[in-house]
mmCIF file with all atom_site columns, C-alpha atoms in Angstrom:
data_model
loop_
_atom_site.group_PDB
_atom_site.id
_atom_site.type_symbol
_atom_site.label_atom_id
_atom_site.label_alt_id
_atom_site.label_comp_id
_atom_site.label_asym_id
_atom_site.label_entity_id
_atom_site.label_seq_id
_atom_site.pdbx_PDB_ins_code
_atom_site.Cartn_x
_atom_site.Cartn_y
_atom_site.Cartn_z
_atom_site.occupancy
_atom_site.B_iso_or_equiv
_atom_site.pdbx_formal_charge
_atom_site.auth_seq_id
_atom_site.auth_comp_id
_atom_site.auth_asym_id
_atom_site.auth_atom_id
_atom_site.pdbx_PDB_model_num
ATOM 1   C CA . UNK A 1 1   ? -57.023 126.272 -52.468 1.00 52.00 ? 1   UNK A CA 1
ATOM 2   C CA . UNK A 1 2   ? -60.009 126.853 -50.368 1.00 53.00 ? 2   UNK A CA 1
ATOM 3   C CA . UNK A 1 3   ? -58.080 123.499 -48.119 1.00 56.00 ? 3   UNK A CA 1
ATOM 4   C CA . UNK A 1 4   ? -55.115 125.792 -47.178 1.00 57.00 ? 4   UNK A CA 1
ATOM 5   C CA . UNK A 1 5   ? -56.741 126.710 -44.095 1.00 57.00 ? 5   UNK A CA 1
ATOM 6   C CA . UNK A 1 6   ? -54.882 125.586 -41.166 1.00 55.00 ? 6   UNK A CA 1
ATOM 7   C CA . UNK A 1 7   ? -56.580 126.655 -37.742 1.00 55.00 ? 7   UNK A CA 1
ATOM 8   C CA . UNK A 1 8   ? -55.475 125.465 -34.908 1.00 56.00 ? 8   UNK A CA 1
ATOM 9   C CA . UNK A 1 9   ? -58.128 123.460 -32.618 1.00 55.00 ? 9   UNK A CA 1
ATOM 10  C CA . UNK A 1 10  ? -57.551 125.174 -29.251 1.00 57.00 ? 10  UNK A CA 1
ATOM 11  C CA . UNK A 1 11  ? -60.567 126.626 -27.523 1.00 57.00 ? 11  UNK A CA 1
ATOM 12  C CA . UNK A 1 12  ? -58.554 130.705 -27.624 1.00 61.00 ? 12  UNK A CA 1
ATOM 13  C CA . UNK A 1 13  ? -59.409 130.230 -31.485 1.00 68.00 ? 13  UNK A CA 1
ATOM 14  C CA . UNK A 1 14  ? -60.636 134.519 -32.454 1.00 80.00 ? 14  UNK A CA 1
ATOM 15  C CA . UNK A 1 15  ? -61.971 135.962 -35.505 1.00 84.00 ? 15  UNK A CA 1
ATOM 16  C CA . UNK A 1 16  ? -58.936 138.474 -36.590 1.00 89.00 ? 16  UNK A CA 1
ATOM 17  C CA . UNK A 1 17  ? -59.176 141.318 -39.419 1.00 91.00 ? 17  UNK A CA 1
ATOM 18  C CA . UNK A 1 18  ? -57.205 141.052 -42.434 1.00 90.00 ? 18  UNK A CA 1
ATOM 19  C CA . UNK A 1 19  ? -56.820 143.681 -44.445 1.00 93.00 ? 19  UNK A CA 1
ATOM 20  C CA . UNK A 1 20  ? -55.041 144.485 -47.731 1.00 92.00 ? 20  UNK A CA 1
ATOM 21  C CA . UNK A 1 21  ? -54.541 146.538 -50.384 1.00 92.00 ? 21  UNK A CA 1
ATOM 22  C CA . UNK A 1 22  ? -55.581 145.098 -53.606 1.00 92.00 ? 22  UNK A CA 1
ATOM 23  C CA . UNK A 1 23  ? -55.861 147.022 -56.968 1.00 91.00 ? 23  UNK A CA 1
ATOM 24  C CA . UNK A 1 24  ? -59.430 147.042 -58.574 1.00 90.00 ? 24  UNK A CA 1
ATOM 25  C CA . UNK A 1 25  ? -59.783 148.231 -62.108 1.00 89.00 ? 25  UNK A CA 1
ATOM 26  C CA . UNK A 1 26  ? -63.539 148.229 -62.181 1.00 87.00 ? 26  UNK A CA 1
ATOM 27  C CA . UNK A 1 27  ? -67.099 146.576 -60.354 1.00 87.00 ? 27  UNK A CA 1
ATOM 28  C CA . UNK A 1 28  ? -66.582 143.448 -61.761 1.00 88.00 ? 28  UNK A CA 1
ATOM 29  C CA . UNK A 1 29  ? -63.695 143.441 -60.477 1.00 87.00 ? 29  UNK A CA 1
ATOM 30  C CA . UNK A 1 30  ? -64.412 144.404 -56.903 1.00 88.00 ? 30  UNK A CA 1
ATOM 31  C CA . UNK A 1 31  ? -67.095 141.502 -57.113 1.00 89.00 ? 31  UNK A CA 1
ATOM 32  C CA . UNK A 1 32  ? -64.633 138.907 -58.727 1.00 90.00 ? 32  UNK A CA 1
ATOM 33  C CA . UNK A 1 33  ? -62.710 139.439 -55.293 1.00 91.00 ? 33  UNK A CA 1
ATOM 34  C CA . UNK A 1 34  ? -65.607 139.350 -52.935 1.00 91.00 ? 34  UNK A CA 1
ATOM 35  C CA . UNK A 1 35  ? -66.235 136.155 -54.615 1.00 90.00 ? 35  UNK A CA 1
ATOM 36  C CA . UNK A 1 36  ? -63.229 134.628 -54.266 1.00 89.00 ? 36  UNK A CA 1
ATOM 37  C CA . UNK A 1 37  ? -62.851 135.332 -50.633 1.00 90.00 ? 37  UNK A CA 1
ATOM 38  C CA . UNK A 1 38  ? -66.341 134.064 -49.421 1.00 87.00 ? 38  UNK A CA 1
ATOM 39  C CA . UNK A 1 39  ? -66.438 130.521 -50.349 1.00 86.00 ? 39  UNK A CA 1
ATOM 40  C CA . UNK A 1 40  ? -63.060 130.537 -47.749 1.00 86.00 ? 40  UNK A CA 1
ATOM 41  C CA . UNK A 1 41  ? -63.478 128.359 -45.374 1.00 86.00 ? 41  UNK A CA 1
ATOM 42  C CA . UNK A 1 42  ? -63.708 130.072 -41.674 1.00 88.00 ? 42  UNK A CA 1
ATOM 43  C CA . UNK A 1 43  ? -64.399 133.528 -43.088 1.00 90.00 ? 43  UNK A CA 1
ATOM 44  C CA . UNK A 1 44  ? -67.505 135.530 -41.652 1.00 91.00 ? 44  UNK A CA 1
ATOM 45  C CA . UNK A 1 45  ? -67.143 138.479 -44.171 1.00 92.00 ? 45  UNK A CA 1
ATOM 46  C CA . UNK A 1 46  ? -65.964 140.633 -46.601 1.00 93.00 ? 46  UNK A CA 1
ATOM 47  C CA . UNK A 1 47  ? -65.206 144.419 -46.998 1.00 93.00 ? 47  UNK A CA 1
ATOM 48  C CA . UNK A 1 48  ? -64.566 145.643 -50.865 1.00 92.00 ? 48  UNK A CA 1
ATOM 49  C CA . UNK A 1 49  ? -63.702 149.530 -50.660 1.00 92.00 ? 49  UNK A CA 1
ATOM 50  C CA . UNK A 1 50  ? -62.750 150.538 -54.546 1.00 89.00 ? 50  UNK A CA 1
ATOM 51  C CA . UNK A 1 51  ? -62.598 153.652 -54.134 1.00 91.00 ? 51  UNK A CA 1
ATOM 52  C CA . UNK A 1 52  ? -59.185 153.190 -51.474 1.00 91.00 ? 52  UNK A CA 1
ATOM 53  C CA . UNK A 1 53  ? -58.024 149.430 -52.975 1.00 91.00 ? 53  UNK A CA 1
ATOM 54  C CA . UNK A 1 54  ? -58.844 147.905 -49.639 1.00 93.00 ? 54  UNK A CA 1
ATOM 55  C CA . UNK A 1 55  ? -60.272 144.714 -48.958 1.00 93.00 ? 55  UNK A CA 1
ATOM 56  C CA . UNK A 1 56  ? -60.987 143.588 -45.482 1.00 94.00 ? 56  UNK A CA 1
ATOM 57  C CA . UNK A 1 57  ? -62.371 139.902 -44.392 1.00 93.00 ? 57  UNK A CA 1
ATOM 58  C CA . UNK A 1 58  ? -62.437 139.247 -41.007 1.00 93.00 ? 58  UNK A CA 1
ATOM 59  C CA . UNK A 1 59  ? -62.634 135.337 -40.082 1.00 91.00 ? 59  UNK A CA 1
ATOM 60  C CA . UNK A 1 60  ? -60.962 132.535 -38.189 1.00 90.00 ? 60  UNK A CA 1
ATOM 61  C CA . UNK A 1 61  ? -58.258 132.665 -41.419 1.00 85.00 ? 61  UNK A CA 1
ATOM 62  C CA . UNK A 1 62  ? -54.652 132.270 -41.627 1.00 86.00 ? 62  UNK A CA 1
ATOM 63  C CA . UNK A 1 63  ? -53.853 135.809 -43.738 1.00 86.00 ? 63  UNK A CA 1
ATOM 64  C CA . UNK A 1 64  ? -50.947 134.369 -45.627 1.00 88.00 ? 64  UNK A CA 1
ATOM 65  C CA . UNK A 1 65  ? -53.596 132.144 -47.031 1.00 88.00 ? 65  UNK A CA 1
ATOM 66  C CA . UNK A 1 66  ? -56.117 134.686 -47.808 1.00 90.00 ? 66  UNK A CA 1
ATOM 67  C CA . UNK A 1 67  ? -53.145 137.081 -49.373 1.00 90.00 ? 67  UNK A CA 1
ATOM 68  C CA . UNK A 1 68  ? -52.385 133.488 -51.503 1.00 90.00 ? 68  UNK A CA 1
ATOM 69  C CA . UNK A 1 69  ? -55.946 132.975 -52.751 1.00 91.00 ? 69  UNK A CA 1
ATOM 70  C CA . UNK A 1 70  ? -56.361 136.496 -53.266 1.00 91.00 ? 70  UNK A CA 1
ATOM 71  C CA . UNK A 1 71  ? -53.311 136.757 -55.908 1.00 90.00 ? 71  UNK A CA 1
ATOM 72  C CA . UNK A 1 72  ? -54.522 134.341 -57.745 1.00 89.00 ? 72  UNK A CA 1
ATOM 73  C CA . UNK A 1 73  ? -56.983 137.148 -59.109 1.00 87.00 ? 73  UNK A CA 1
ATOM 74  C CA . UNK A 1 74  ? -54.487 139.768 -58.683 1.00 88.00 ? 74  UNK A CA 1
ATOM 75  C CA . UNK A 1 75  ? -50.827 139.407 -58.655 1.00 88.00 ? 75  UNK A CA 1
ATOM 76  C CA . UNK A 1 76  ? -50.660 142.664 -57.219 1.00 89.00 ? 76  UNK A CA 1
ATOM 77  C CA . UNK A 1 77  ? -52.337 142.329 -54.188 1.00 90.00 ? 77  UNK A CA 1
ATOM 78  C CA . UNK A 1 78  ? -50.137 143.020 -50.645 1.00 91.00 ? 78  UNK A CA 1
ATOM 79  C CA . UNK A 1 79  ? -51.395 143.624 -47.037 1.00 92.00 ? 79  UNK A CA 1
ATOM 80  C CA . UNK A 1 80  ? -52.433 146.976 -46.151 1.00 89.00 ? 80  UNK A CA 1
ATOM 81  C CA . UNK A 1 81  ? -49.331 147.056 -43.380 1.00 87.00 ? 81  UNK A CA 1
ATOM 82  C CA . UNK A 1 82  ? -46.076 147.594 -44.274 1.00 78.00 ? 82  UNK A CA 1
ATOM 83  C CA . UNK A 1 83  ? -44.670 145.096 -42.129 1.00 79.00 ? 83  UNK A CA 1
ATOM 84  C CA . UNK A 1 84  ? -46.651 142.268 -42.740 1.00 75.00 ? 84  UNK A CA 1
ATOM 85  C CA . UNK A 1 85  ? -45.374 142.377 -46.774 1.00 76.00 ? 85  UNK A CA 1
ATOM 86  C CA . UNK A 1 86  ? -41.703 141.901 -45.593 1.00 70.00 ? 86  UNK A CA 1
ATOM 87  C CA . UNK A 1 87  ? -42.631 138.987 -43.716 1.00 59.00 ? 87  UNK A CA 1
ATOM 88  C CA . UNK A 1 88  ? -44.684 137.190 -46.487 1.00 51.00 ? 88  UNK A CA 1
ATOM 89  C CA . UNK A 1 89  ? -41.941 137.901 -49.297 1.00 54.00 ? 89  UNK A CA 1
ATOM 90  C CA . UNK A 1 90  ? -39.761 135.777 -47.440 1.00 56.00 ? 90  UNK A CA 1
ATOM 91  C CA . UNK A 1 91  ? -42.080 133.440 -47.016 1.00 53.00 ? 91  UNK A CA 1
ATOM 92  C CA . UNK A 1 92  ? -42.549 132.681 -50.629 1.00 56.00 ? 92  UNK A CA 1
ATOM 93  C CA . UNK A 1 93  ? -39.932 130.392 -52.218 1.00 53.00 ? 93  UNK A CA 1
ATOM 94  C CA . UNK A 1 94  ? -37.950 131.832 -55.060 1.00 52.00 ? 94  UNK A CA 1
ATOM 95  C CA . UNK A 1 95  ? -38.996 129.866 -58.683 1.00 54.00 ? 95  UNK A CA 1
ATOM 96  C CA . UNK A 1 96  ? -36.923 127.324 -59.513 1.00 55.00 ? 96  UNK A CA 1
ATOM 97  C CA . UNK A 1 97  ? -36.365 127.269 -63.560 1.00 54.00 ? 97  UNK A CA 1
ATOM 98  C CA . UNK A 1 98  ? -36.691 130.739 -65.246 1.00 52.00 ? 98  UNK A CA 1
ATOM 99  C CA . UNK A 1 99  ? -36.782 129.467 -68.474 1.00 50.00 ? 99  UNK A CA 1
ATOM 100 C CA . UNK A 1 100 ? -39.759 127.419 -67.568 1.00 52.00 ? 100 UNK A CA 1
ATOM 101 C CA . UNK A 1 101 ? -41.475 130.949 -66.875 1.00 52.00 ? 101 UNK A CA 1
ATOM 102 C CA . UNK A 1 102 ? -40.300 132.367 -70.035 1.00 52.00 ? 102 UNK A CA 1
ATOM 103 C CA . UNK A 1 103 ? -43.158 132.574 -73.216 1.00 50.00 ? 103 UNK A CA 1
ATOM 104 C CA . UNK A 1 104 ? -41.266 131.238 -75.665 1.00 51.00 ? 104 UNK A CA 1
ATOM 105 C CA . UNK A 1 105 ? -41.519 128.133 -74.029 1.00 48.00 ? 105 UNK A CA 1
ATOM 106 C CA . UNK A 1 106 ? -45.219 128.236 -73.057 1.00 46.00 ? 106 UNK A CA 1
ATOM 107 C CA . UNK A 1 107 ? -46.123 128.975 -76.682 1.00 47.00 ? 107 UNK A CA 1
ATOM 108 C CA . UNK A 1 108 ? -44.138 126.149 -77.822 1.00 47.00 ? 108 UNK A CA 1
ATOM 109 C CA . UNK A 1 109 ? -45.997 123.876 -75.158 1.00 48.00 ? 109 UNK A CA 1
ATOM 110 C CA . UNK A 1 110 ? -49.337 124.704 -76.469 1.00 51.00 ? 110 UNK A CA 1
ATOM 111 C CA . UNK A 1 111 ? -48.572 124.713 -80.011 1.00 53.00 ? 111 UNK A CA 1
ATOM 112 C CA . UNK A 1 112 ? -47.182 120.771 -79.319 1.00 58.00 ? 112 UNK A CA 1
ATOM 113 C CA . UNK A 1 113 ? -50.297 120.339 -77.071 1.00 64.00 ? 113 UNK A CA 1
ATOM 114 C CA . UNK A 1 114 ? -52.941 120.318 -80.189 1.00 64.00 ? 114 UNK A CA 1
ATOM 115 C CA . UNK A 1 115 ? -54.356 117.286 -81.470 1.00 72.00 ? 115 UNK A CA 1
ATOM 116 C CA . UNK A 1 116 ? -54.228 115.828 -85.030 1.00 71.00 ? 116 UNK A CA 1
ATOM 117 C CA . UNK A 1 117 ? -57.697 116.915 -85.584 1.00 74.00 ? 117 UNK A CA 1
ATOM 118 C CA . UNK A 1 118 ? -56.982 120.209 -84.139 1.00 74.00 ? 118 UNK A CA 1
ATOM 119 C CA . UNK A 1 119 ? -54.332 121.050 -85.898 1.00 69.00 ? 119 UNK A CA 1
ATOM 120 C CA . UNK A 1 120 ? -56.392 119.515 -89.658 1.00 73.00 ? 120 UNK A CA 1
ATOM 121 C CA . UNK A 1 121 ? -58.702 122.525 -88.613 1.00 71.00 ? 121 UNK A CA 1
ATOM 122 C CA . UNK A 1 122 ? -56.268 124.927 -88.922 1.00 69.00 ? 122 UNK A CA 1
ATOM 123 C CA . UNK A 1 123 ? -54.246 124.379 -92.059 1.00 68.00 ? 123 UNK A CA 1
ATOM 124 C CA . UNK A 1 124 ? -57.497 123.933 -94.132 1.00 71.00 ? 124 UNK A CA 1
ATOM 125 C CA . UNK A 1 125 ? -59.585 127.045 -92.734 1.00 63.00 ? 125 UNK A CA 1
ATOM 126 C CA . UNK A 1 126 ? -56.334 128.822 -93.228 1.00 55.00 ? 126 UNK A CA 1
ATOM 127 C CA . UNK A 1 127 ? -56.265 127.696 -96.916 1.00 55.00 ? 127 UNK A CA 1
ATOM 128 C CA . UNK A 1 128 ? -60.264 128.495 -97.023 1.00 50.00 ? 128 UNK A CA 1
ATOM 129 C CA . UNK A 1 129 ? -59.442 132.328 -97.947 1.00 47.00 ? 129 UNK A CA 1
#
């Protein structure tokens, strides 16, 4: 995701502030968010306020790419301003197949992906009780 940052190559590029509301449940979440955003190209600083549940990013970046990156860690993340949230929802494509998002399908693929040796271990361990 770090290569998603596309900045126009003109002379008047300025750094901008991106403010997001991110649900933080512990100080570990705070560290995870800060580490994720600090590895993006063009980011100068990341300020995380645990009590306000607010993340402020300063740098030369696309704010929608920053939000997409943070949604990889916290799904409920959104922009601090309500006007920006409306445009970000329009940019997201709808899910192509709702059947693929269901849990039984995922469980089936995980079961099928086990190798013969893994199946053998499962059955020998379950019979050892």
